[in-house]
Amino acid sequence: MSRFEYACGFSEGIALTQLSNARASFFELIVLIGLGVAVSAPAASAGQNECAGRASDIIRLAYPGANKADDAFLFGGATITLPTDDNVDADPRRVICRIWPAQPQLTLVAVPLMTEQSDSENEGDIELLVVDSTNPHVKQRLRLQGLMSDDAIHVESVAFDTARYQLAPGKTAFGLRVTREGSSRANPFGETTLWLFSADADGLKPVLDNIVVSENHGEWDTACAGEFNETTRTLSMGSQAKGVFADIVVTEKTTTSVATVGKDGGCQREDKTTIGNHRLRYDGSKYAVPKDLKRDE
């Protein structure tokens, strides 16, 4: 059931708590990623944190001189918070790990380096580590400046995307997804952005950055009347030629929903859906992402 169906129901007596549940349902961010064909979000990104009790050892080796404080380390003016359970969505500011299915001898680690934390504003980076799956030895690392900084639009979750992004023969990328949400009930907003990284003899480097793969936003009177837009983008890898990076094909689906109060006082909804396609090509260093597909900085 859609957000507007719930909104209409609200005007007919649905309780406020039900509307709140509908709002959460409407803004469930779905990312469909695949190789050649789309696959579901659970197959593309793990919901489990696979640090398996190794997070503390990994941080000690990756950040020599870091000082342990309860469930966190202090290093260079930043706080590194260890995971407390296996749920990657429990707290986006905690370390997460994911064994890389394409190369199971390697484990991917995302380390939030928080320099400021409060209820209204956060500042921090994320450092990606590629470590040996059998010991905490760090093989590669890359720091992403400001990725954990937020304010009214807050970081809701961070997760690895380990769908098989086969860029070229013998060259596979992994992804990192960051989901952000707004706090306004009258002007709800949510989005998920995706980065892709390659890890090989050339080092750990981004090959695609900041593409918005899911976005929801709108404005309504909190009872019925309003307009909402929902966009999802499906990524699939194109065919490969020897020595050439495959194109990334992006299929975009946008649904605009408009609700109005009818003469009978009921809530009426009209939907319009459009579908488009984009092709991203590798320019020798990364995939060029059109401005209208990227997150506004």
Short mmCIF file of N, CA and C in Angstrom, two decimals, residues 10 26 34 59 101 123 125 154 162-163 167 172 218-219 261 263 286:
data_model
loop_
_atom_site.label_atom_id
_atom_site.label_comp_id
_atom_site.label_asym_id
_atom_site.label_seq_id
_atom_site.Cartn_x
_atom_site.Cartn_y
_atom_site.Cartn_z
N PHE A 10 -5.91 8.15 6.58
CA PHE A 10 -5.79 9.00 7.76
C PHE A 10 -6.92 10.01 7.81
N PHE A 26 6.75 3.99 2.95
CA PHE A 26 6.90 4.70 1.69
C PHE A 26 8.36 5.02 1.40
N GLY A 34 22.86 -5.26 -10.29
CA GLY A 34 23.12 -6.59 -10.80
C GLY A 34 24.19 -6.64 -11.84
N ILE A 59 41.52 -2.37 14.09
CA ILE A 59 41.75 -0.95 14.39
C ILE A 59 43.12 -0.74 15.02
N PRO A 101 32.74 -11.46 -1.40
CA PRO A 101 32.47 -12.74 -2.07
C PRO A 101 33.31 -12.96 -3.33
N GLU A 123 30.19 15.48 12.14
CA GLU A 123 31.27 15.68 11.18
C GLU A 123 32.20 14.48 11.24
N ASP A 125 34.76 11.49 8.54
CA ASP A 125 35.14 10.83 7.28
C ASP A 125 34.85 9.34 7.40
N HIS A 154 20.23 13.52 7.80
CA HIS A 154 21.20 12.75 8.57
C HIS A 154 21.52 11.42 7.91
N THR A 162 28.18 -5.80 -2.37
CA THR A 162 29.15 -6.74 -2.93
C THR A 162 28.56 -7.54 -4.09
N ALA A 163 27.60 -6.94 -4.82
CA ALA A 163 27.19 -7.55 -6.08
C ALA A 163 28.42 -7.64 -6.98
N LEU A 167 33.98 -5.18 -13.98
CA LEU A 167 34.31 -4.03 -14.83
C LEU A 167 35.01 -4.47 -16.11
N THR A 172 37.12 -6.72 -10.70
CA THR A 172 35.81 -6.61 -10.08
C THR A 172 35.81 -5.49 -9.05
N GLY A 218 9.03 14.94 -1.19
CA GLY A 218 7.69 15.44 -1.43
C GLY A 218 7.30 16.53 -0.46
N GLU A 219 6.07 16.96 -0.62
CA GLU A 219 5.51 17.99 0.25
C GLU A 219 4.01 17.73 0.36
N VAL A 261 -7.90 16.38 -2.07
CA VAL A 261 -9.14 16.10 -1.34
C VAL A 261 -10.31 16.26 -2.29
N LYS A 263 -14.46 16.13 -3.61
CA LYS A 263 -15.67 16.83 -3.16
C LYS A 263 -16.35 16.10 -2.02
N LYS A 286 37.70 6.72 -14.29
CA LYS A 286 36.45 6.42 -13.58
C LYS A 286 35.28 6.53 -14.54
#
